[in-house]
Tab-separated table of C-alpha atoms in Angstrom:
chain	number	residue	atom	x	y	z
A	256	MET	CA	-1.977	10.279	30.006
A	257	THR	CA	-5.467	11.870	29.709
A	258	LYS	CA	-6.197	11.879	33.447
A	259	SER	CA	-4.525	15.081	33.314
A	260	LYS	CA	-7.248	17.794	33.607
A	261	ILE	CA	-5.042	20.810	33.651
A	262	TYR	CA	-4.279	23.138	30.624
A	263	VAL	CA	-2.191	25.983	30.110
A	264	ARG	CA	-2.992	28.913	27.897
A	265	ALA	CA	-0.409	31.016	25.888
A	266	THR	CA	0.383	33.270	23.152
A	267	TYR	CA	3.250	32.632	20.780
A	268	PHE	CA	4.253	35.475	18.513
A	269	ASP	CA	7.639	36.490	16.894
A	270	GLN	CA	9.139	33.138	18.418
A	271	LYS	CA	8.292	34.339	21.633
A	272	ASN	CA	6.097	32.206	24.237
A	273	GLU	CA	4.031	33.962	26.979
A	274	PHE	CA	1.762	32.055	29.494
A	275	ILE	CA	-1.444	34.207	29.898
A	276	GLY	CA	-3.630	31.707	32.027
A	277	LEU	CA	-4.483	28.379	33.237
A	278	GLN	CA	-7.631	26.028	32.634
A	279	VAL	CA	-8.985	23.117	34.703
A	280	ARG	CA	-11.343	20.702	33.099
A	281	THR	CA	-14.062	18.741	35.079
A	282	ASP	CA	-16.132	16.110	33.620
A	283	LEU	CA	-19.669	16.267	34.598
A	284	LYS	CA	-21.879	13.348	33.144
A	285	ASP	CA	-22.677	11.560	29.992
A	286	THR	CA	-25.624	12.845	27.885
A	287	LEU	CA	-27.309	12.125	24.722
A	288	ILE	CA	-27.692	14.685	22.031
A	289	GLU	CA	-29.387	13.896	18.702
A	290	ASN	CA	-28.698	10.036	19.493
A	291	ARG	CA	-25.022	10.689	19.924
A	292	ASN	CA	-22.957	10.125	23.094
A	293	PHE	CA	-21.389	13.258	24.582
A	294	ILE	CA	-19.488	14.036	27.682
A	295	LYS	CA	-20.425	17.330	29.354
A	296	PHE	CA	-17.632	19.078	31.008
A	297	LYS	CA	-16.931	22.319	32.609
A	298	THR	CA	-13.701	24.437	32.012
A	299	GLU	CA	-12.580	27.001	34.636
A	300	HIS	CA	-10.148	29.769	33.612
A	301	PHE	CA	-7.804	31.630	35.793
A	302	VAL	CA	-4.438	33.254	36.599
A	303	ASP	CA	-4.709	31.984	40.097
A	304	TYR	CA	-7.090	28.976	40.865
A	305	SER	CA	-8.337	30.752	44.049
A	306	ASP	CA	-9.912	33.381	41.811
A	307	ILE	CA	-11.819	31.724	38.886
A	308	GLU	CA	-12.409	34.399	36.232
A	309	THR	CA	-14.680	32.395	33.849
A	310	THR	CA	-16.552	29.308	33.744
A	311	GLU	CA	-17.832	27.598	30.732
A	312	ILE	CA	-19.797	24.339	29.740
A	313	TYR	CA	-19.124	22.126	26.593
A	314	PHE	CA	-20.316	18.975	25.033
A	315	GLU	CA	-17.724	16.568	23.639
A	316	SER	CA	-17.792	13.510	21.570
A	317	PHE	CA	-15.376	11.148	19.761
A	318	ASP	CA	-17.470	8.889	17.534
A	319	ASN	CA	-16.520	6.624	14.411
A	320	GLY	CA	-13.466	8.879	13.715
A	321	ASN	CA	-15.486	12.115	14.263
A	322	TYR	CA	-14.589	14.592	16.905
A	323	LYS	CA	-17.371	17.022	17.919
A	324	LEU	CA	-17.402	19.937	20.273
A	325	LEU	CA	-20.382	21.931	21.334
A	326	ASN	CA	-20.758	24.942	23.424
A	327	SER	CA	-23.441	25.462	26.094
A	328	SER	CA	-25.784	26.675	23.529
A	329	PHE	CA	-25.312	23.427	21.594
A	330	GLU	CA	-23.494	25.487	18.767
A	331	THR	CA	-20.642	23.544	17.060
A	332	VAL	CA	-17.250	24.816	18.178
A	333	HIS	CA	-15.297	21.930	16.426
A	334	ASP	CA	-16.353	19.080	13.909
A	335	ILE	CA	-13.438	17.145	12.479
A	336	ASP	CA	-13.155	13.764	10.896
A	337	TYR	CA	-9.952	12.907	12.348
A	338	ASN	CA	-9.426	9.546	10.283
A	339	LYS	CA	-9.496	11.474	6.924
A	340	THR	CA	-6.063	12.113	5.446
A	341	GLU	CA	-7.032	14.473	2.796
A	342	GLU	CA	-8.376	17.941	2.814
A	343	GLN	CA	-11.917	18.243	4.123
A	344	ILE	CA	-14.522	20.729	4.885
A	345	ALA	CA	-14.505	20.978	8.917
A	346	THR	CA	-15.618	23.173	11.640
A	347	ILE	CA	-12.671	24.875	13.554
A	348	PHE	CA	-13.627	27.388	16.103
A	349	GLY	CA	-17.079	27.808	14.960
A	350	ASN	CA	-16.260	28.555	11.415
A	351	GLN	CA	-16.733	25.977	8.597
A	352	VAL	CA	-13.401	26.065	6.598
A	353	LYS	CA	-11.341	23.880	4.049
A	354	SER	CA	-8.857	22.177	6.437
A	355	SER	CA	-5.591	20.463	5.787
A	356	LEU	CA	-3.920	17.651	7.845
A	357	GLU	CA	-0.134	17.634	9.407
A	358	TYR	CA	1.066	14.367	11.286
A	359	ILE	CA	3.058	15.429	14.281
A	360	ASP	CA	6.260	13.371	14.650
A	361	THR	CA	6.974	13.021	18.246
A	362	ARG	CA	9.870	10.648	18.014
A	363	ARG	CA	13.292	11.727	18.806
A	364	SER	CA	15.696	9.446	17.028
A	365	TYR	CA	14.129	8.538	13.691
A	366	PRO	CA	14.595	10.071	10.181
A	367	ARG	CA	11.722	12.496	9.939
A	368	ASP	CA	10.626	11.134	6.440
A	369	SER	CA	10.174	7.660	7.962
A	370	LEU	CA	7.154	8.314	9.845
A	371	ILE	CA	4.165	5.899	9.474
A	372	ALA	CA	1.148	7.258	11.150
A	373	THR	CA	-0.965	5.232	13.534
A	374	ASP	CA	-3.935	6.139	15.878
A	375	LYS	CA	-1.082	7.100	18.334
A	376	THR	CA	0.317	9.920	15.983
A	377	PRO	CA	-1.149	13.382	16.981
A	378	ARG	CA	-3.051	14.898	13.833
A	379	LYS	CA	-2.955	18.633	13.454
A	380	TYR	CA	-6.139	20.038	11.463
A	381	TYR	CA	-5.682	23.454	10.490
A	382	THR	CA	-7.364	26.088	8.244
A	383	THR	CA	-5.856	25.630	4.794
A	384	GLY	CA	-3.918	28.692	4.315
A	385	ASN	CA	-3.495	29.791	8.160
A	386	SER	CA	-1.754	27.225	10.089
A	387	GLU	CA	-2.217	29.249	13.343
A	388	ILE	CA	-5.781	28.103	13.618
A	389	TYR	CA	-5.868	24.470	14.480
A	390	ALA	CA	-6.691	21.568	16.740
A	391	VAL	CA	-4.299	18.766	17.543
A	392	ILE	CA	-6.206	15.408	17.996
A	393	ILE	CA	-4.655	12.242	19.415
A	394	PRO	CA	-7.096	9.580	18.335
A	395	ASP	CA	-6.163	6.551	20.549
A	396	LEU	CA	-6.223	9.021	23.638
A	397	LYS	CA	-9.548	10.599	22.654
A	398	THR	CA	-8.236	14.029	23.347
A	399	VAL	CA	-7.591	17.455	21.899
A	400	ALA	CA	-3.912	18.011	23.097
A	401	VAL	CA	-3.568	21.491	21.712
A	402	SER	CA	-5.787	24.021	19.845
A	403	SER	CA	-5.228	27.565	18.695
A	404	ASN	CA	-7.790	30.209	17.601
A	405	GLY	CA	-4.991	32.307	16.042
A	406	GLN	CA	-4.652	34.578	19.088
A	407	PHE	CA	-3.775	32.083	21.856
A	408	TYR	CA	-3.316	28.372	22.201
A	409	THR	CA	-4.775	26.025	24.845
A	410	LYS	CA	-2.403	22.992	25.696
A	411	GLN	CA	-3.034	19.843	27.869
A	412	LEU	CA	-0.331	19.330	30.273
A	413	PHE	CA	0.686	15.614	29.855
A	414	GLY	CA	2.586	13.621	32.758
A	415	ASP	CA	2.295	11.611	35.704
A	416	ASN	CA	2.828	14.812	38.033
A	417	TYR	CA	-0.129	16.681	36.141
A	418	ASN	CA	-2.189	13.515	36.662
A	419	ASP	CA	-1.331	13.513	40.381
A	420	ILE	CA	-2.386	17.166	40.665
A	421	SER	CA	-5.710	16.394	38.783
A	422	GLU	CA	-6.437	13.795	41.237
A	423	GLY	CA	-5.877	16.049	44.110
A	424	ILE	CA	-8.310	18.734	42.439
A	425	LYS	CA	-10.832	15.948	41.972
A	426	ASN	CA	-10.858	14.754	45.506
A	427	ASP	CA	-9.881	17.910	47.396
A	428	PHE	CA	-7.017	16.177	48.872
A	429	ARG	CA	-5.292	18.144	51.604
A	430	THR	CA	-2.448	17.181	53.992
A	431	SER	CA	0.075	18.682	56.541
A	432	ASN	CA	3.661	18.104	56.495
A	433	ARG	CA	4.320	18.420	60.130
A	434	PHE	CA	5.813	15.012	60.550
A	435	ASP	CA	6.093	12.999	63.960
A	436	ILE	CA	9.087	10.684	63.874
A	437	GLN	CA	11.262	9.120	66.278
A	438	PRO	CA	15.148	8.084	66.231
A	439	GLY	CA	15.417	4.778	64.009
A	440	ASP	CA	12.402	5.874	61.837
A	441	GLU	CA	13.192	5.515	58.031
A	442	ILE	CA	11.824	5.713	54.454
A	443	GLN	CA	13.084	3.933	51.325
A	444	LEU	CA	13.196	5.823	48.084
A	445	PHE	CA	12.939	3.397	45.100
A	446	TYR	CA	14.143	4.830	41.642
A	447	ARG	CA	13.187	3.206	38.434
A	448	ARG	CA	13.218	4.144	34.809
A	449	LYS	CA	9.899	4.288	33.026
A	450	TRP	CA	9.009	4.383	29.405
A	451	TYR	CA	6.079	3.608	27.278
A	452	ASN	CA	6.166	0.560	24.760
A	453	ASP	CA	4.908	2.129	21.448
A	454	SER	CA	3.876	-1.380	20.422
A	455	THR	CA	1.943	-2.342	23.354
A	456	GLY	CA	1.001	1.052	24.851
A	457	LEU	CA	2.062	-0.086	28.324
A	458	ALA	CA	4.433	1.375	30.634
A	459	GLU	CA	7.604	-0.644	31.239
A	460	TYR	CA	10.041	-0.303	34.133
A	461	GLU	CA	13.733	-0.854	34.989
A	462	ASP	CA	15.074	-0.819	38.585
A	463	LYS	CA	17.692	1.875	38.946
A	464	GLN	CA	18.515	2.309	42.545
A	465	PHE	CA	17.269	2.576	46.086
A	466	LYS	CA	18.066	5.111	49.027
A	467	THR	CA	17.352	4.272	52.471
A	468	VAL	CA	16.857	7.430	54.645
A	469	ARG	CA	17.110	7.066	58.419
A	470	TYR	CA	16.581	9.676	61.280
A	471	ILE	CA	19.316	9.109	63.776
A	472	GLY	CA	18.489	11.749	66.233
A	473	ASP	CA	18.759	15.484	67.270
A	474	THR	CA	21.515	17.988	67.855
A	475	ILE	CA	22.179	21.659	68.194
A	476	VAL	CA	24.272	23.579	65.789
A	477	ASP	CA	24.863	27.289	66.276
A	478	GLY	CA	21.952	27.389	68.714
A	479	ASN	CA	19.723	25.840	66.207
A	480	LYS	CA	18.084	22.424	66.328
A	481	SER	CA	18.943	19.945	63.584
A	482	LEU	CA	18.022	16.440	62.754
A	483	LYS	CA	20.800	14.014	61.957
A	484	ILE	CA	19.778	12.138	58.879
A	485	GLU	CA	21.724	9.200	57.435
A	486	ILE	CA	21.327	7.990	53.940
A	487	GLU	CA	22.674	4.722	52.152
A	488	GLY	CA	21.715	3.082	48.957
A	489	TYR	CA	22.339	0.930	46.174
A	490	ASN	CA	22.611	1.038	42.463
A	491	TYR	CA	21.166	-2.017	40.416
A	492	LEU	CA	22.854	-0.731	37.366
A	493	SER	CA	26.465	-0.700	38.503
A	494	GLY	CA	26.162	-2.963	41.535
A	495	LEU	CA	27.742	-0.156	43.899
A	496	LYS	CA	26.652	0.482	47.434
A	497	ASP	CA	26.399	4.132	48.088
A	498	GLY	CA	27.098	5.671	51.711
A	499	PRO	CA	26.123	5.681	54.384
A	500	GLU	CA	26.410	9.222	54.608
A	501	GLU	CA	25.371	11.566	57.351
A	502	PHE	CA	24.008	15.091	57.156
A	503	LEU	CA	22.199	17.603	59.361
A	504	MET	CA	18.825	19.161	58.717
A	505	GLN	CA	17.815	22.511	60.353
A	506	VAL	CA	14.480	22.527	61.710
A	507	SER	CA	12.285	24.986	63.557
A	508	ASP	CA	8.619	25.572	64.591
A	509	SER	CA	7.803	26.987	61.203
A	510	GLY	CA	9.470	24.521	58.962
A	511	TYR	CA	12.973	22.780	57.841
A	512	TYR	CA	15.672	23.393	55.644
A	513	TYR	CA	16.628	20.934	52.797
A	514	GLY	CA	19.947	22.196	51.656
A	515	ASN	CA	19.210	25.917	51.029
A	516	GLN	CA	15.579	25.450	50.561
A	517	PHE	CA	12.960	26.135	53.318
A	518	ILE	CA	10.099	23.684	53.554
A	519	PRO	CA	7.307	25.361	55.624
A	520	PHE	CA	5.140	23.327	57.761
A	521	LYS	CA	1.401	23.877	56.732
A	522	GLU	CA	-1.552	22.483	55.334
A	523	TYR	CA	-0.954	21.803	51.727
A	524	SER	CA	-3.728	21.551	49.007
A	525	THR	CA	-4.358	22.544	45.418
A	526	GLU	CA	-2.559	25.515	44.395
A	527	LEU	CA	-2.581	26.524	40.645
A	528	LYS	CA	-1.371	29.995	39.403
A	529	LEU	CA	1.078	32.004	37.056
A	530	ILE	CA	3.898	33.513	38.832
A	531	GLU	CA	6.529	36.197	37.695
A	532	LYS	CA	10.065	34.890	37.520
A	533	ASN	CA	13.016	36.536	35.893
A	534	GLY	CA	10.693	39.108	34.169
A	535	GLN	CA	8.617	36.226	32.714
A	536	LYS	CA	5.480	34.436	33.613
A	537	GLU	CA	5.564	30.693	34.304
A	538	PHE	CA	3.028	28.289	36.026
A	539	PHE	CA	3.400	26.867	39.551
A	540	LEU	CA	1.109	23.836	40.137
A	541	GLN	CA	0.685	21.997	43.269
A	542	GLY	CA	-1.542	19.185	44.541
A	543	VAL	CA	-1.717	16.363	47.015
A	544	SER	CA	-1.916	12.835	45.753
A	545	LYS	CA	-1.927	9.041	46.958
A	546	ASP	CA	0.364	6.479	45.667
A	547	THR	CA	-0.334	2.634	46.307
A	548	ILE	CA	2.396	0.341	45.846
A	549	ASN	CA	1.953	-3.382	46.647
A	550	GLY	CA	-0.836	-2.546	49.108
A	551	PHE	CA	1.167	0.329	50.828
A	552	THR	CA	-0.679	3.562	50.446
A	553	TYR	CA	1.162	6.964	51.245
A	554	GLU	CA	0.381	10.693	50.457
A	555	LYS	CA	2.778	12.964	48.822
A	556	ILE	CA	2.787	16.718	47.710
A	557	VAL	CA	3.424	17.252	44.151
A	558	GLN	CA	4.782	20.491	42.745
A	559	ALA	CA	5.304	21.208	39.022
A	560	THR	CA	6.672	24.053	37.038
A	561	PRO	CA	7.614	24.335	33.214
A	562	ASP	CA	11.119	22.962	34.405
A	563	PRO	CA	11.422	19.437	33.259
A	564	SER	CA	12.131	18.206	36.789
A	565	ARG	CA	9.307	17.162	39.237
A	566	TYR	CA	9.474	18.145	42.902
A	567	PHE	CA	7.726	16.271	45.847
A	568	ILE	CA	7.239	16.687	49.545
A	569	LEU	CA	6.305	13.943	51.892
A	570	PRO	CA	3.883	14.795	54.795
A	571	PHE	CA	5.228	12.008	57.024
A	572	PHE	CA	9.023	12.280	56.646
A	573	PRO	CA	11.459	15.301	56.080
A	574	MET	CA	12.908	14.126	52.822
A	575	PRO	CA	11.752	16.043	49.740
A	576	PHE	CA	12.834	14.595	46.322
A	577	VAL	CA	13.176	15.336	42.822
A	578	GLU	CA	12.481	13.286	39.654
A	579	PHE	CA	14.252	13.861	36.455
A	580	GLY	CA	13.441	12.729	32.765
A	581	ASN	CA	12.055	9.348	32.670
A	582	VAL	CA	13.093	8.398	36.271
A	583	GLN	CA	10.249	7.836	38.702
A	584	VAL	CA	10.555	7.794	42.456
A	585	ILE	CA	8.159	5.710	44.776
A	586	ILE	CA	8.130	5.143	48.386
A	587	THR	CA	8.373	1.246	48.896
A	588	TYR	CA	8.938	1.142	52.606
A	589	SER	CA	8.419	3.226	55.683
A	590	LYS	CA	8.951	2.917	59.342
A	591	ILE	CA	7.294	5.760	61.265
A	592	LYS	CA	7.156	5.639	65.132
A	593	GLY	CA	8.296	2.167	64.859
A	594	ILE	CA	5.504	1.017	62.529
A	595	GLU	CA	6.522	-0.583	59.449
A	596	LYS	CA	4.549	-0.478	56.240
A	597	GLY	CA	5.386	-1.736	52.522
A	598	THR	CA	8.447	-3.891	51.713
A	599	LYS	CA	11.988	-2.922	52.310
A	600	ARG	CA	14.271	-3.680	49.472
A	601	GLU	CA	17.629	-5.293	50.058
A	602	ARG	CA	20.825	-5.138	48.207
A	603	THR	CA	21.357	-7.705	45.325
A	604	TYR	CA	24.722	-8.505	43.586
A	605	ILE	CA	25.759	-8.400	39.944
A	606	THR	CA	27.561	-11.615	38.973
A	607	ASP	CA	27.692	-11.502	35.028
A	608	ALA	CA	29.786	-8.450	34.738
A	609	THR	CA	32.751	-6.878	36.513
A	610	ASN	CA	31.542	-4.124	38.955
A	611	ILE	CA	32.534	-2.207	42.069
A	612	ARG	CA	30.642	-3.368	45.276
A	613	ASP	CA	31.876	-0.772	47.659
A	614	ILE	CA	34.421	2.032	48.086
A	615	TYR	CA	35.034	3.595	51.394
A	616	SER	CA	37.974	4.982	53.544
A	617	THR	CA	39.297	2.912	56.657
A	618	SER	CA	41.375	5.513	57.963
A	619	TYR	CA	42.710	9.033	56.875
A	620	LYS	CA	45.406	7.223	54.795
A	621	LYS	CA	43.767	4.123	53.610
A	622	VAL	CA	40.862	3.335	51.155
A	623	GLU	CA	39.059	0.017	50.864
A	624	LEU	CA	37.605	-1.268	47.536
A	625	GLU	CA	35.500	-4.360	47.077
A	626	ILE	CA	35.431	-5.354	43.384
A	627	TYR	CA	33.801	-8.354	41.529
A	628	LEU	CA	35.906	-9.326	38.641
A	629	LEU	CA	35.059	-12.315	35.928
A	630	ASP	CA	38.745	-13.351	35.676
A	631	GLN	CA	42.144	-13.265	37.133
A	632	LEU	CA	43.287	-9.871	35.966
A	633	ASP	CA	46.154	-7.470	36.300
A	634	VAL	CA	44.614	-4.395	38.174
A	635	GLU	CA	45.766	-0.976	38.558
A	636	ILE	CA	43.876	1.409	40.966
A	637	GLU	CA	44.534	5.260	41.415
A	638	ILE	CA	42.819	7.620	44.065
A	639	LYS	CA	42.575	11.052	42.828
A	640	ASP	CA	42.021	14.478	44.308
A	641	TYR	CA	39.010	16.119	42.252
A	642	ASP	CA	40.294	19.534	43.019
A	643	ASN	CA	43.594	19.179	41.121
A	644	ASP	CA	43.428	15.772	39.537
A	645	LYS	CA	46.539	14.689	41.521
A	646	VAL	CA	46.941	11.005	42.165
A	647	ILE	CA	47.196	10.665	45.867
A	648	GLY	CA	47.313	6.840	46.164
A	649	SER	CA	47.876	4.005	43.702
A	650	LEU	CA	48.100	0.016	43.826
A	651	LYS	CA	49.260	-2.519	41.179
A	652	THR	CA	48.152	-6.049	41.927
A	653	LYS	CA	46.627	-9.224	40.559
A	654	SER	CA	42.909	-10.171	41.006
A	655	LYS	CA	41.258	-13.523	41.535
A	656	LYS	CA	38.098	-14.576	40.018
A	657	GLY	CA	35.136	-13.301	41.970
A	658	ILE	CA	34.886	-10.821	44.906
A	659	ASN	CA	38.233	-9.028	45.684
A	660	SER	CA	39.237	-6.706	48.564
A	661	PHE	CA	41.912	-4.171	47.726
A	662	THR	CA	43.517	-1.695	50.256
A	663	VAL	CA	45.128	1.571	48.754
A	664	LYS	CA	47.409	3.605	50.832
A	665	THR	CA	46.971	7.357	50.136
A	666	GLU	CA	48.222	10.748	51.137
A	667	LYS	CA	46.198	12.335	54.056
A	668	LEU	CA	42.164	12.328	53.257
A	669	GLU	CA	40.049	14.990	54.266
A	670	LYS	CA	36.896	14.117	56.302
A	671	GLY	CA	33.711	14.857	54.020
A	672	LYS	CA	35.700	15.479	50.825
A	673	SER	CA	35.158	13.558	47.770
A	674	TYR	CA	37.722	11.693	45.856
A	675	GLY	CA	37.943	9.916	42.366
A	676	VAL	CA	38.739	6.353	41.720
A	677	GLN	CA	40.024	5.158	38.493
A	678	ILE	CA	40.408	1.269	37.821
A	679	ASN	CA	42.088	-0.334	34.954
A	680	TYR	CA	42.173	-4.258	34.443
A	681	LYS	CA	43.852	-6.288	31.976
A	682	GLY	CA	43.911	-10.125	31.082
A	683	GLU	CA	44.288	-12.545	28.173
A	684	ASN	CA	40.685	-12.195	27.089
A	685	ASN	CA	39.334	-9.268	29.037
A	686	SER	CA	40.437	-5.936	29.542
A	687	GLY	CA	38.745	-2.430	30.393
A	688	SER	CA	38.394	0.405	32.797
A	689	PHE	CA	35.843	2.123	34.942
A	690	SER	CA	35.780	4.948	37.526
A	691	ASN	CA	33.756	6.082	40.337
A	692	GLY	CA	34.230	8.083	43.577
A	693	PHE	CA	33.694	8.059	47.266
A	694	LYS	CA	33.511	10.766	50.123
A	695	SER	CA	35.962	10.074	52.969
A	696	LYS	CA	34.742	9.376	56.452
A	697	HIS	CA	38.048	10.236	58.007
């Protein structure tokens, strides 16, 4: 987590948060001061990374439960014993003061009075009597996550996207997104849930789904060139196949449109700045990074804002994608100009639970469902129009154990329109229901 070298500076008064600047840290070298090991590092402060306003040098040390920060003149900025749980005399922002301790509970689903502090628990050391002057130390990460001098605070930005952007800063990565593909080329987006195990401190993953994105060819729509793109996928959690679905992507000499968003063709590099949006300042961060998955290395352009979603652009294929929450997206396979890299994932099948395998239209008045059922059951299926919740097709039947194919006759379907599907099943020892949807191809 501490690979991130990006910090945000902001004020917080009258319950109003306002960004005032950004900061990048560059670790320079290890050095020995009075027989103690320090890391010498540089901080650069700015509103726009292309125009550095100030640069400062510091020396930092975490040693035997003590945190010490010196400025370029070797004067003490912070000197805090972060293993002490009682009041102590500490140096915070150059002043020797009596300081108090507050453990910061970052858990979301536990009673607040149940916290048992560990070295992973952030510790807030603040001037006794003035909690607005403080430093938050996370011992196991060896980092000062937030600090405030009473006028503004400086906060380290944690997360994989900030790590990626920091990697781009360190290595001065640059890339162009002017892709060169031919019909039949494709990539595979693999989605997995990611979280950190508190007991082991390691990342754990759960397969969620994959999407195969394929370039079919070109067409002209209203005088504009468009790429025909097909997407199909598979959901590991539900066992449901998704698609294939075809859509058009308008492209020109200057860039392409993904939905309503225009992606310009250009050389992308590090871009860090505060921008004005809806009368407020927010940050926009961009960098180029490289991922290596099972020996397959690819570039990606990372963009981050205060919004919890993370946005990515690929240099080699016109398919930007977004990550939300703890869901991570990686490229496991690509075929560009016929050259394959990585490992292509194939569909697997759930056999220990009832699940929908596939739903698709076979004509403008018929829908086919493939369902895996654990028992012989009474099954009722309804096809609904999302617009008015009207049932436009239904079927009552009996199932066999295993894979079942059901055909439901409907009122006239509209091509490209989405419909809902409700399935109820009942047996001697097994009953339940589930719902899903599909987009008509007819």
